[in-house]
Short mmCIF file of C-alpha atoms and ligand atoms in Angstrom, two decimals:
data_model
loop_
_atom_site.label_atom_id
_atom_site.label_comp_id
_atom_site.label_asym_id
_atom_site.label_seq_id
_atom_site.Cartn_x
_atom_site.Cartn_y
_atom_site.Cartn_z
CA UNK A 1 -17.14 1.79 15.17
CA UNK A 2 -17.90 5.04 17.03
CA UNK A 3 -17.65 8.36 15.19
CA UNK A 4 -14.54 9.34 17.14
CA UNK A 5 -11.94 7.83 19.46
CA UNK A 6 -10.07 9.68 22.19
CA UNK A 7 -6.45 8.58 22.36
CA UNK A 8 -3.96 9.33 25.11
CA UNK A 9 -0.30 8.43 25.63
CA UNK A 10 0.33 5.00 27.14
CA UNK A 11 0.19 5.03 30.96
CA UNK A 12 3.89 4.08 31.18
CA UNK A 13 6.75 2.84 28.99
CA UNK A 14 5.52 0.16 26.60
CA UNK A 15 7.09 -3.27 26.69
CA UNK A 16 5.40 -5.36 24.06
CA UNK A 17 5.72 -7.75 21.15
CA UNK A 18 3.18 -6.53 18.61
CA UNK A 19 2.33 -8.21 15.32
CA UNK A 20 0.56 -6.16 12.69
CA UNK A 21 -1.83 -7.96 10.34
CA UNK A 22 -0.61 -9.42 7.04
CA UNK A 23 0.86 -7.19 4.37
CA UNK A 24 -1.74 -5.59 2.13
CA UNK A 25 0.71 -5.43 -0.77
CA UNK A 26 1.75 -9.07 -0.49
CA UNK A 27 -1.79 -10.36 0.15
CA UNK A 28 -3.20 -8.68 -2.95
CA UNK A 29 -0.27 -9.76 -5.12
CA UNK A 30 -0.53 -13.34 -3.86
CA UNK A 31 -4.33 -13.44 -4.37
CA UNK A 32 -4.19 -12.28 -7.97
CA UNK A 33 -1.15 -14.41 -8.90
CA UNK A 34 -2.71 -17.48 -7.26
CA UNK A 35 -5.89 -16.83 -9.27
CA UNK A 36 -3.87 -16.84 -12.53
CA UNK A 37 -1.94 -19.97 -11.53
CA UNK A 38 -2.46 -23.58 -12.45
CA UNK A 39 -3.49 -25.59 -9.39
CA UNK A 40 -4.27 -24.66 -5.84
CA UNK A 41 -2.50 -22.16 -3.62
CA UNK A 42 -2.72 -21.99 0.14
CA UNK A 43 -2.02 -18.44 1.29
CA UNK A 44 -1.27 -18.04 5.00
CA UNK A 45 -0.92 -14.90 7.12
CA UNK A 46 -3.20 -12.91 4.80
CA UNK A 47 -4.59 -9.51 5.65
CA UNK A 48 -8.38 -9.47 6.01
CA UNK A 49 -9.40 -5.86 5.43
CA UNK A 50 -11.36 -3.76 2.96
CA UNK A 51 -8.55 -3.74 0.37
CA UNK A 52 -8.13 -7.51 0.37
CA UNK A 53 -11.87 -8.22 0.65
CA UNK A 54 -12.51 -6.29 -2.57
CA UNK A 55 -9.72 -8.25 -4.27
CA UNK A 56 -11.18 -11.60 -3.14
CA UNK A 57 -14.69 -10.56 -4.13
CA UNK A 58 -13.53 -9.40 -7.57
CA UNK A 59 -11.73 -12.69 -8.22
CA UNK A 60 -14.78 -14.62 -7.01
CA UNK A 61 -16.90 -12.71 -9.56
CA UNK A 62 -14.51 -14.11 -12.19
CA UNK A 63 -15.12 -17.69 -11.09
CA UNK A 64 -11.96 -18.02 -8.99
CA UNK A 65 -12.71 -20.07 -5.89
CA UNK A 66 -11.21 -18.33 -2.82
CA UNK A 67 -12.04 -20.29 0.33
CA UNK A 68 -11.15 -18.27 3.42
CA UNK A 69 -10.74 -19.50 7.00
CA UNK A 70 -13.00 -17.89 9.60
CA UNK A 71 -10.63 -14.97 10.21
CA UNK A 72 -9.62 -15.00 6.50
CA UNK A 73 -5.93 -15.20 7.42
CA UNK A 74 -5.77 -18.42 5.39
CA UNK A 75 -7.14 -18.41 1.88
CA UNK A 76 -7.18 -21.39 -0.45
CA UNK A 77 -7.28 -20.21 -4.04
CA UNK A 78 -8.11 -22.52 -6.94
CA UNK A 79 -6.38 -20.91 -9.88
CA UNK A 80 -7.65 -20.82 -13.45
CA UNK A 81 -4.21 -21.56 -14.96
CA UNK A 82 -4.07 -18.55 -17.28
CA UNK A 83 -6.26 -15.58 -18.15
CA UNK A 84 -9.63 -15.14 -16.45
CA UNK A 85 -12.38 -16.64 -18.57
CA UNK A 86 -15.71 -15.43 -17.22
CA UNK A 87 -17.42 -12.73 -15.20
CA UNK A 88 -20.63 -13.39 -13.32
CA UNK A 89 -23.30 -10.69 -13.87
CA UNK A 90 -21.05 -8.71 -16.27
CA UNK A 91 -23.37 -5.70 -16.21
CA UNK A 92 -22.73 -5.21 -12.45
CA UNK A 93 -19.50 -3.23 -11.87
CA UNK A 94 -16.64 -4.92 -10.07
CA UNK A 95 -16.08 -2.67 -7.07
CA UNK A 96 -12.49 -1.93 -6.04
CA UNK A 97 -13.51 0.57 -3.32
CA UNK A 98 -10.40 2.73 -2.62
CA UNK A 99 -7.89 -0.09 -3.09
CA UNK A 100 -5.22 1.20 -5.48
CA UNK A 101 -3.67 -2.27 -5.70
CA UNK A 102 -6.98 -3.90 -6.66
CA UNK A 103 -7.85 -1.14 -9.15
CA UNK A 104 -4.50 -1.25 -10.97
CA UNK A 105 -3.62 -4.97 -10.74
CA UNK A 106 -7.12 -6.10 -11.73
CA UNK A 107 -7.45 -3.61 -14.60
CA UNK A 108 -4.30 -5.12 -16.10
CA UNK A 109 -5.34 -8.75 -15.59
CA UNK A 110 -8.85 -8.08 -16.98
CA UNK A 111 -7.28 -6.34 -19.99
CA UNK A 112 -5.17 -9.48 -20.56
CA UNK A 113 -8.17 -11.86 -20.36
CA UNK A 114 -10.92 -12.65 -22.91
CA UNK A 115 -13.67 -11.10 -20.78
CA UNK A 116 -15.71 -7.91 -20.70
CA UNK A 117 -16.32 -6.26 -17.38
CA UNK A 118 -17.04 -2.94 -15.69
CA UNK A 119 -14.70 -1.68 -12.99
CA UNK A 120 -15.63 1.05 -10.53
CA UNK A 121 -14.46 2.30 -7.16
CA UNK A 122 -15.16 4.82 -4.42
CA UNK A 123 -15.52 8.54 -5.13
CA UNK A 124 -11.84 8.93 -4.19
CA UNK A 125 -10.72 6.01 -6.39
CA UNK A 126 -12.51 7.70 -9.30
CA UNK A 127 -10.09 10.62 -8.78
CA UNK A 128 -6.91 8.55 -8.43
CA UNK A 129 -4.68 8.19 -11.53
CA UNK A 130 -5.24 5.33 -13.99
CA UNK A 131 -4.25 7.11 -17.20
CA UNK A 132 -0.80 5.82 -18.17
CA UNK A 133 -1.81 2.30 -17.20
CA UNK A 134 -5.02 2.28 -19.29
CA UNK A 135 -3.14 3.76 -22.26
CA UNK A 136 -0.46 1.09 -22.05
CA UNK A 137 -3.11 -1.65 -21.86
CA UNK A 138 -4.90 -0.24 -24.92
CA UNK A 139 -1.62 -0.17 -26.85
CA UNK A 140 -1.26 -3.84 -25.88
CA UNK A 141 -4.63 -4.73 -27.47
CA UNK A 142 -7.34 -4.15 -24.84
CA UNK A 143 -10.42 -2.05 -25.56
CA UNK A 144 -11.05 0.21 -22.55
CA UNK A 145 -13.76 2.85 -22.35
CA UNK A 146 -14.05 5.21 -19.43
CA UNK A 147 -17.66 6.14 -18.90
CA UNK A 148 -17.45 9.22 -16.64
CA UNK A 149 -14.10 10.95 -17.18
CA UNK A 150 -11.30 10.26 -19.60
CA UNK A 151 -8.85 7.61 -18.36
CA UNK A 152 -10.45 7.39 -14.92
CA UNK A 153 -12.71 4.87 -13.25
CA UNK A 154 -15.40 3.76 -13.91
CA UNK A 155 -14.41 1.91 -17.07
CA UNK A 156 -15.48 -0.95 -19.27
CA UNK A 157 -12.65 -3.31 -20.12
CA UNK A 158 -12.83 -5.69 -23.09
CA UNK A 159 -9.75 -7.78 -22.68
CA UNK A 160 -7.64 -9.53 -25.28
CA UNK A 161 -4.31 -11.31 -25.22
CA UNK A 162 -1.65 -8.70 -24.58
CA UNK A 163 0.80 -8.45 -27.47
CA UNK A 164 3.98 -8.19 -25.47
CA UNK A 165 6.94 -6.25 -26.80
CA UNK A 166 8.04 -2.92 -25.40
CA UNK A 167 6.09 -0.48 -23.24
CA UNK A 168 7.77 2.85 -22.61
CA UNK A 169 6.55 4.83 -19.61
CA UNK A 170 7.57 8.33 -18.57
CA UNK A 171 7.43 8.77 -14.79
CA UNK A 172 4.19 6.98 -13.74
CA UNK A 173 2.28 8.75 -10.93
CA UNK A 174 2.06 5.41 -9.11
CA UNK A 175 4.49 2.49 -8.94
CA UNK A 176 1.38 0.30 -9.08
CA UNK A 177 1.13 0.95 -12.85
CA UNK A 178 4.44 -0.88 -13.30
CA UNK A 179 3.48 -3.67 -10.90
CA UNK A 180 0.13 -4.09 -12.68
CA UNK A 181 1.76 -4.49 -16.10
CA UNK A 182 4.30 -6.93 -14.66
CA UNK A 183 1.54 -9.01 -13.02
CA UNK A 184 -0.42 -9.30 -16.30
CA UNK A 185 2.70 -9.94 -18.38
CA UNK A 186 2.88 -13.76 -17.97
CA UNK A 187 -0.46 -13.83 -19.90
CA UNK A 188 0.97 -11.98 -22.93
CA UNK A 189 1.78 -13.56 -26.31
CA UNK A 190 5.43 -12.51 -26.19
CA UNK A 191 7.91 -11.24 -23.57
CA UNK A 192 6.87 -7.86 -22.21
CA UNK A 193 9.57 -5.30 -21.66
CA UNK A 194 8.93 -2.12 -19.64
CA UNK A 195 11.26 0.81 -20.12
CA UNK A 196 11.01 3.48 -17.42
CA UNK A 197 12.26 6.49 -19.31
CA UNK A 198 12.44 8.77 -16.30
CA UNK A 199 13.39 6.30 -13.62
CA UNK A 200 11.48 3.93 -11.35
CA UNK A 201 9.21 5.34 -8.64
CA UNK A 202 9.07 3.45 -5.32
CA UNK A 203 11.44 0.74 -6.59
CA UNK A 204 10.98 -1.56 -3.53
CA UNK A 205 7.35 -2.17 -4.59
CA UNK A 206 8.49 -3.12 -8.09
CA UNK A 207 11.11 -5.46 -6.59
CA UNK A 208 8.36 -6.97 -4.45
CA UNK A 209 6.24 -7.62 -7.55
CA UNK A 210 9.16 -9.31 -9.33
CA UNK A 211 9.83 -11.48 -6.27
CA UNK A 212 6.14 -12.51 -6.04
CA UNK A 213 6.00 -13.30 -9.76
CA UNK A 214 9.07 -15.51 -9.41
CA UNK A 215 7.54 -17.17 -6.34
CA UNK A 216 4.63 -18.24 -8.57
CA UNK A 217 6.96 -19.53 -11.30
CA UNK A 218 7.34 -16.53 -13.63
CA UNK A 219 10.51 -15.46 -15.35
CA UNK A 220 10.55 -11.79 -14.30
CA UNK A 221 13.60 -9.58 -13.89
CA UNK A 222 15.44 -6.29 -14.29
CA UNK A 223 17.40 -6.18 -17.56
CA UNK A 224 18.98 -2.84 -16.72
CA UNK A 225 18.50 -0.24 -14.02
CA UNK A 226 15.15 1.00 -15.39
CA UNK A 227 14.21 -1.80 -17.78
CA UNK A 228 12.14 -4.83 -16.79
CA UNK A 229 11.15 -7.98 -18.63
CA UNK A 230 8.65 -10.77 -18.01
CA UNK A 231 8.29 -13.84 -20.26
CA UNK A 232 4.96 -15.54 -20.98
CA UNK A 233 4.50 -18.43 -18.53
CA UNK A 234 1.80 -20.50 -16.92
CA UNK A 235 2.13 -19.65 -13.24
CA UNK A 236 2.14 -22.46 -10.68
CA UNK A 237 0.01 -22.45 -7.54
CA UNK A 238 1.90 -22.90 -4.27
CA UNK A 239 1.79 -22.50 -0.54
CA UNK A 240 2.67 -18.92 0.27
CA UNK A 241 3.36 -17.14 3.53
CA UNK A 242 2.36 -13.46 3.71
CA UNK A 243 4.64 -11.36 5.93
CA UNK A 244 3.17 -8.97 8.51
CA UNK A 245 2.56 -5.49 7.09
CA UNK A 246 5.66 -3.30 7.33
CA UNK A 247 3.76 -0.02 6.81
CA UNK A 248 1.42 -0.92 9.68
CA UNK A 249 4.46 -1.82 11.78
CA UNK A 250 5.74 1.77 11.53
CA UNK A 251 2.97 2.98 13.88
CA UNK A 252 3.69 0.26 16.44
CA UNK A 253 7.47 0.74 16.40
CA UNK A 254 7.05 4.51 16.65
CA UNK A 255 5.14 4.09 19.91
CA UNK A 256 8.37 3.04 21.64
CA UNK A 257 10.37 5.79 19.94
CA UNK A 258 7.87 8.46 21.05
CA UNK A 259 6.63 7.30 24.44
CA UNK A 260 9.54 5.17 25.64
CA UNK A 261 9.89 1.46 26.30
CA UNK A 262 10.46 -1.27 23.78
CA UNK A 263 8.35 -2.63 20.93
CA UNK A 264 9.30 -5.81 19.11
CA UNK A 265 7.74 -6.84 15.82
CA UNK A 266 8.45 -10.52 15.19
CA UNK A 267 8.23 -11.79 11.61
CA UNK A 268 9.55 -8.58 10.03
CA UNK A 269 13.19 -7.75 9.57
CA UNK A 270 16.03 -7.34 7.09
CA UNK A 271 14.95 -10.41 5.10
CA UNK A 272 11.55 -8.86 4.34
CA UNK A 273 10.36 -8.14 0.79
CA UNK A 274 8.78 -4.88 1.98
CA UNK A 275 10.71 -1.65 1.54
CA UNK A 276 8.92 -0.10 4.52
CA UNK A 277 10.99 -2.27 6.88
CA UNK A 278 13.71 0.34 6.21
CA UNK A 279 11.67 2.79 8.28
CA UNK A 280 13.69 1.62 11.25
CA UNK A 281 16.60 3.58 9.71
CA UNK A 282 14.44 6.71 10.01
CA UNK A 283 13.69 5.89 13.64
CA UNK A 284 17.40 5.34 14.26
CA UNK A 285 18.35 8.62 12.61
CA UNK A 286 15.78 10.43 14.74
CA UNK A 287 17.36 9.03 17.89
CA UNK A 288 15.60 5.77 18.74
CA UNK A 289 17.63 2.67 19.39
CA UNK A 290 16.96 0.03 16.73
CA UNK A 291 17.89 -3.61 16.40
CA UNK A 292 16.91 -5.50 13.28
CA UNK A 293 17.57 -9.16 12.60
CA UNK A 294 16.54 -11.04 9.45
CA UNK A 295 13.04 -11.65 10.84
CA UNK A 296 12.57 -9.35 13.80
CA UNK A 297 12.66 -5.62 14.45
CA UNK A 298 13.02 -4.07 17.87
CA UNK A 299 12.81 -0.37 18.71
CA UNK A 300 13.63 1.14 22.06
CA UNK A 301 12.86 4.70 23.03
CA UNK A 302 16.12 6.38 23.91
CA UNK A 303 14.89 9.79 25.04
CA UNK A 304 14.79 12.84 22.82
CA UNK A 305 14.00 12.54 19.10
CA UNK A 306 15.71 14.89 16.64
CA UNK A 307 14.38 16.48 13.47
CA UNK A 308 15.94 15.11 10.25
CA UNK A 309 15.97 15.58 6.48
CA UNK A 310 14.24 12.60 4.84
CA UNK A 311 13.78 11.47 1.25
CA UNK A 312 10.87 9.03 1.54
CA UNK A 313 10.38 8.37 -2.19
CA UNK A 314 11.06 4.64 -1.71
CA UNK A 315 8.62 4.31 1.19
CA UNK A 316 5.81 6.82 0.63
CA UNK A 317 3.38 5.07 2.99
CA UNK A 318 5.61 5.90 5.96
CA UNK A 319 5.40 9.65 5.42
CA UNK A 320 2.56 10.37 7.82
CA UNK A 321 4.27 8.31 10.53
CA UNK A 322 7.43 10.37 10.01
CA UNK A 323 5.40 13.59 10.07
CA UNK A 324 3.95 12.78 13.50
CA UNK A 325 7.37 11.68 14.81
CA UNK A 326 8.62 15.10 13.68
CA UNK A 327 6.01 16.68 15.95
CA UNK A 328 7.66 15.01 18.93
CA UNK A 329 11.22 15.85 17.86
CA UNK A 330 13.53 18.69 18.74
CA UNK A 331 14.30 20.79 15.67
CA UNK A 332 12.72 20.87 12.24
CA UNK A 333 12.15 17.94 9.90
CA UNK A 334 12.10 18.09 6.12
CA UNK A 335 10.29 15.36 4.15
CA UNK A 336 10.93 15.13 0.38
CA UNK A 337 10.25 12.99 -2.64
CA UNK A 338 6.63 12.06 -1.96
CA UNK A 339 4.54 13.99 -4.52
CA UNK A 340 2.79 10.64 -5.11
CA UNK A 341 0.98 11.31 -1.81
CA UNK A 342 -1.18 13.93 -3.49
CA UNK A 343 -3.05 11.03 -5.18
CA UNK A 344 -3.39 8.60 -2.30
CA UNK A 345 -6.51 7.99 -0.18
CA UNK A 346 -6.43 11.73 0.53
CA UNK A 347 -4.02 14.45 -0.51
CA UNK A 348 -1.78 13.41 2.36
CA UNK A 349 0.59 16.35 2.13
CA UNK A 350 -2.27 18.81 2.52
CA UNK A 351 -3.92 16.65 5.20
CA UNK A 352 -0.69 16.40 7.20
CA UNK A 353 -0.12 20.15 7.02
CA UNK A 354 -3.65 20.96 8.24
CA UNK A 355 -3.67 18.46 11.07
CA UNK A 356 -0.09 19.15 12.26
CA UNK A 357 -0.97 22.85 12.52
CA UNK A 358 -3.91 21.94 14.79
CA UNK A 359 -1.32 20.34 17.08
CA UNK A 360 0.79 23.50 17.15
CA UNK A 361 3.43 22.74 14.49
CA UNK A 362 4.58 25.25 11.93
CA UNK A 363 4.35 23.63 8.52
CA UNK A 364 5.44 24.63 5.03
CA UNK A 365 3.83 22.55 2.33
CA UNK A 366 5.84 21.70 -0.81
CA UNK A 367 4.61 19.95 -3.91
CA UNK A 368 6.68 16.89 -2.92
CA UNK A 369 6.72 17.07 0.87
CA UNK A 370 6.71 19.15 4.03
CA UNK A 371 8.86 21.25 6.36
CA UNK A 372 7.73 20.65 9.91
CA UNK A 373 8.82 22.78 12.87
CA UNK A 374 7.49 21.19 16.05
CA UNK A 375 5.85 23.28 18.76
CA UNK A 376 7.46 23.72 22.19
CA UNK A 377 4.45 21.80 23.51
CA UNK A 378 1.99 19.76 21.43
CA UNK A 379 -1.57 21.14 21.70
CA UNK A 380 -3.57 18.62 23.76
CA UNK A 381 -7.09 17.54 22.87
CA UNK A 382 -7.17 18.54 19.18
CA UNK A 383 -9.79 16.83 17.02
CA UNK A 384 -8.10 15.26 14.00
CA UNK A 385 -9.97 14.97 10.72
CA UNK A 386 -9.00 11.82 8.84
CA UNK A 387 -10.26 12.43 5.27
CA UNK A 388 -11.34 8.76 4.90
CA UNK A 389 -7.64 7.94 5.03
CA UNK A 390 -6.54 5.04 7.25
CA UNK A 391 -2.97 6.35 7.47
CA UNK A 392 -4.06 9.78 8.72
CA UNK A 393 -6.03 8.05 11.50
CA UNK A 394 -3.22 5.66 12.47
CA UNK A 395 -0.36 8.17 12.28
CA UNK A 396 -2.11 10.96 14.18
CA UNK A 397 -3.08 8.58 16.98
CA UNK A 398 0.63 8.84 17.89
CA UNK A 399 0.31 12.55 18.64
CA UNK A 400 -0.45 12.23 22.37
CA UNK A 401 -3.83 13.47 23.64
CA UNK A 402 -5.99 13.60 20.49
CA UNK A 403 -9.45 12.81 19.27
CA UNK A 404 -9.46 10.84 16.01
CA UNK A 405 -12.58 11.43 13.92
CA UNK A 406 -14.02 8.61 11.80
CA UNK A 407 -11.58 6.02 13.18
CA UNK A 408 -13.40 3.30 11.21
CA UNK A 409 -11.39 4.33 8.14
CA UNK A 410 -8.60 2.06 9.41
CA UNK A 411 -10.69 -0.83 8.02
CA UNK A 412 -8.85 -0.33 4.72
CA UNK A 413 -5.69 -2.06 5.99
CA UNK A 414 -5.73 -2.53 9.79
CA UNK A 415 -9.28 -3.03 11.08
CA UNK A 416 -8.16 -3.80 14.65
CA UNK A 417 -5.71 -0.90 14.99
CA UNK A 418 -7.59 0.89 17.76
CA UNK A 419 -8.08 -2.41 19.60
CA UNK A 420 -4.28 -2.72 19.68
CA UNK A 421 -4.00 0.81 21.10
CA UNK A 422 -6.75 0.02 23.63
CA UNK A 423 -4.72 -3.03 24.71
CA UNK A 424 -1.86 -0.65 25.48
CA UNK A 425 -4.13 1.57 27.58
CA UNK A 426 -4.15 4.35 24.99
CA UNK A 427 -7.87 4.64 24.31
CA UNK A 428 -9.98 6.66 26.79
O1 S3P B 501 2.33 -1.83 -4.91
C1 S3P B 501 1.86 -1.65 -3.77
O2 S3P B 501 1.44 -2.60 -3.06
C2 S3P B 501 1.83 -0.27 -3.23
C3 S3P B 501 2.54 0.72 -3.84
C4 S3P B 501 2.54 2.11 -3.36
O3 S3P B 501 1.71 2.84 -4.24
P1 S3P B 501 2.17 4.20 -5.02
O4 S3P B 501 3.35 3.88 -5.85
O5 S3P B 501 0.96 4.59 -5.75
O6 S3P B 501 2.54 5.15 -3.91
C5 S3P B 501 1.99 2.24 -1.94
O7 S3P B 501 1.71 3.58 -1.66
C6 S3P B 501 0.73 1.42 -1.76
O8 S3P B 501 0.21 1.51 -0.46
C7 S3P B 501 1.02 -0.05 -2.02
C1 PEP B 502 -1.59 4.39 -0.84
C2 PEP B 502 -2.12 3.37 -0.20
O1 PEP B 502 -2.95 2.45 -0.70
P1 PEP B 502 -3.37 2.01 -2.17
O2 PEP B 502 -2.63 2.85 -3.16
O3 PEP B 502 -3.00 0.56 -2.25
O4 PEP B 502 -4.86 2.21 -2.23
C3 PEP B 502 -1.85 3.13 1.25
O5 PEP B 502 -2.20 2.06 1.77
O6 PEP B 502 -1.25 4.00 1.90
#
């Protein structure tokens, strides 16, 4: 892809049905659970992007056969029916790139398997938190040595059967720590109970993990508000349909809210397992007209957008979308509850503040969010830095007349994003 893309508003109101690619979160859960299952799974609607490619490649290194269709939207996985049992070329690190899901879910499954392997990631992934997860896995019996910095990637994992019993976690810096422990739990010797002493971050992702575990035959549930339990089970392979990605859908639905017209996203609605489908409530509160059925979402631009006060702790990945909507609104917007963003692909709170200011907004940065006062007129033609962060690139392409630097970073979750915008006449 070119080193920058010039984006402009659509030539007129949009009237389109747009389907984002498969959900990253569901694809990577389904891949790893199918790998642990007895029998074959046929996964349909999968995302084919950097984050899912590293997951497939890692599983393939462990002898799991993942046969992908040409566009990799269908993947047939032959499960190993329990823990992973081998690693090809064990001295060569398994690369998780910047995929938080792959880094956390795989670390837990490796720790629960009788294998020794090295896990490494991108320079950014080496900075992203792993600590509480690695400590919990050690307490469960795994031997994990971090070779560069304490409790960070890269690390060498010598797995063992997890003991089960109780794991107490203070507030983990990522909900993926909880999901990772839940995913590995069917491999443990005894039921694994997780007690979240200071509450559950991004609960919809934890609910999604429980639902996926149950889909593959596990006994996995909430015992109390912040206590989870999974029993040891052999998972069963199955046919599985991956929903379209609800975080990716936020950019497409916002196009109608910002520029007018109507965008429909079929296949995503109230029945979805993804918490980010609730972003339509944010669009509604800001002034767009929203209709959501069990399996479809429709947003219509209804004129002026208004600034709002938002707690996005349950849907952190929608923050940058909300921040750019705020730029187009009348009146200030406050975004709270998303300190987790400091540890994502970039420090997204800092990135948003810097880039929104280039577009004329007044921004106050908080540890857990932002105050955004939109300009009377958005500065046209600003060059947006994207910090190797797909969501910065996708969200800021909604700003109007902008140049997006390093647009190729969208390969992490939505490789064809700018082709979709080009199809709407938005790429110069
Ligand atoms: O479990 C998942 O699939 C995810 C959980 C969230 O992570 P954090 O809890 O680290 O924010 C989210 O940001 C990420 O994109 C996907
Ligand atoms: C935070 C994200 O990704 P991950 O943590 O899965 O790398 C994201 O996709 O916005």
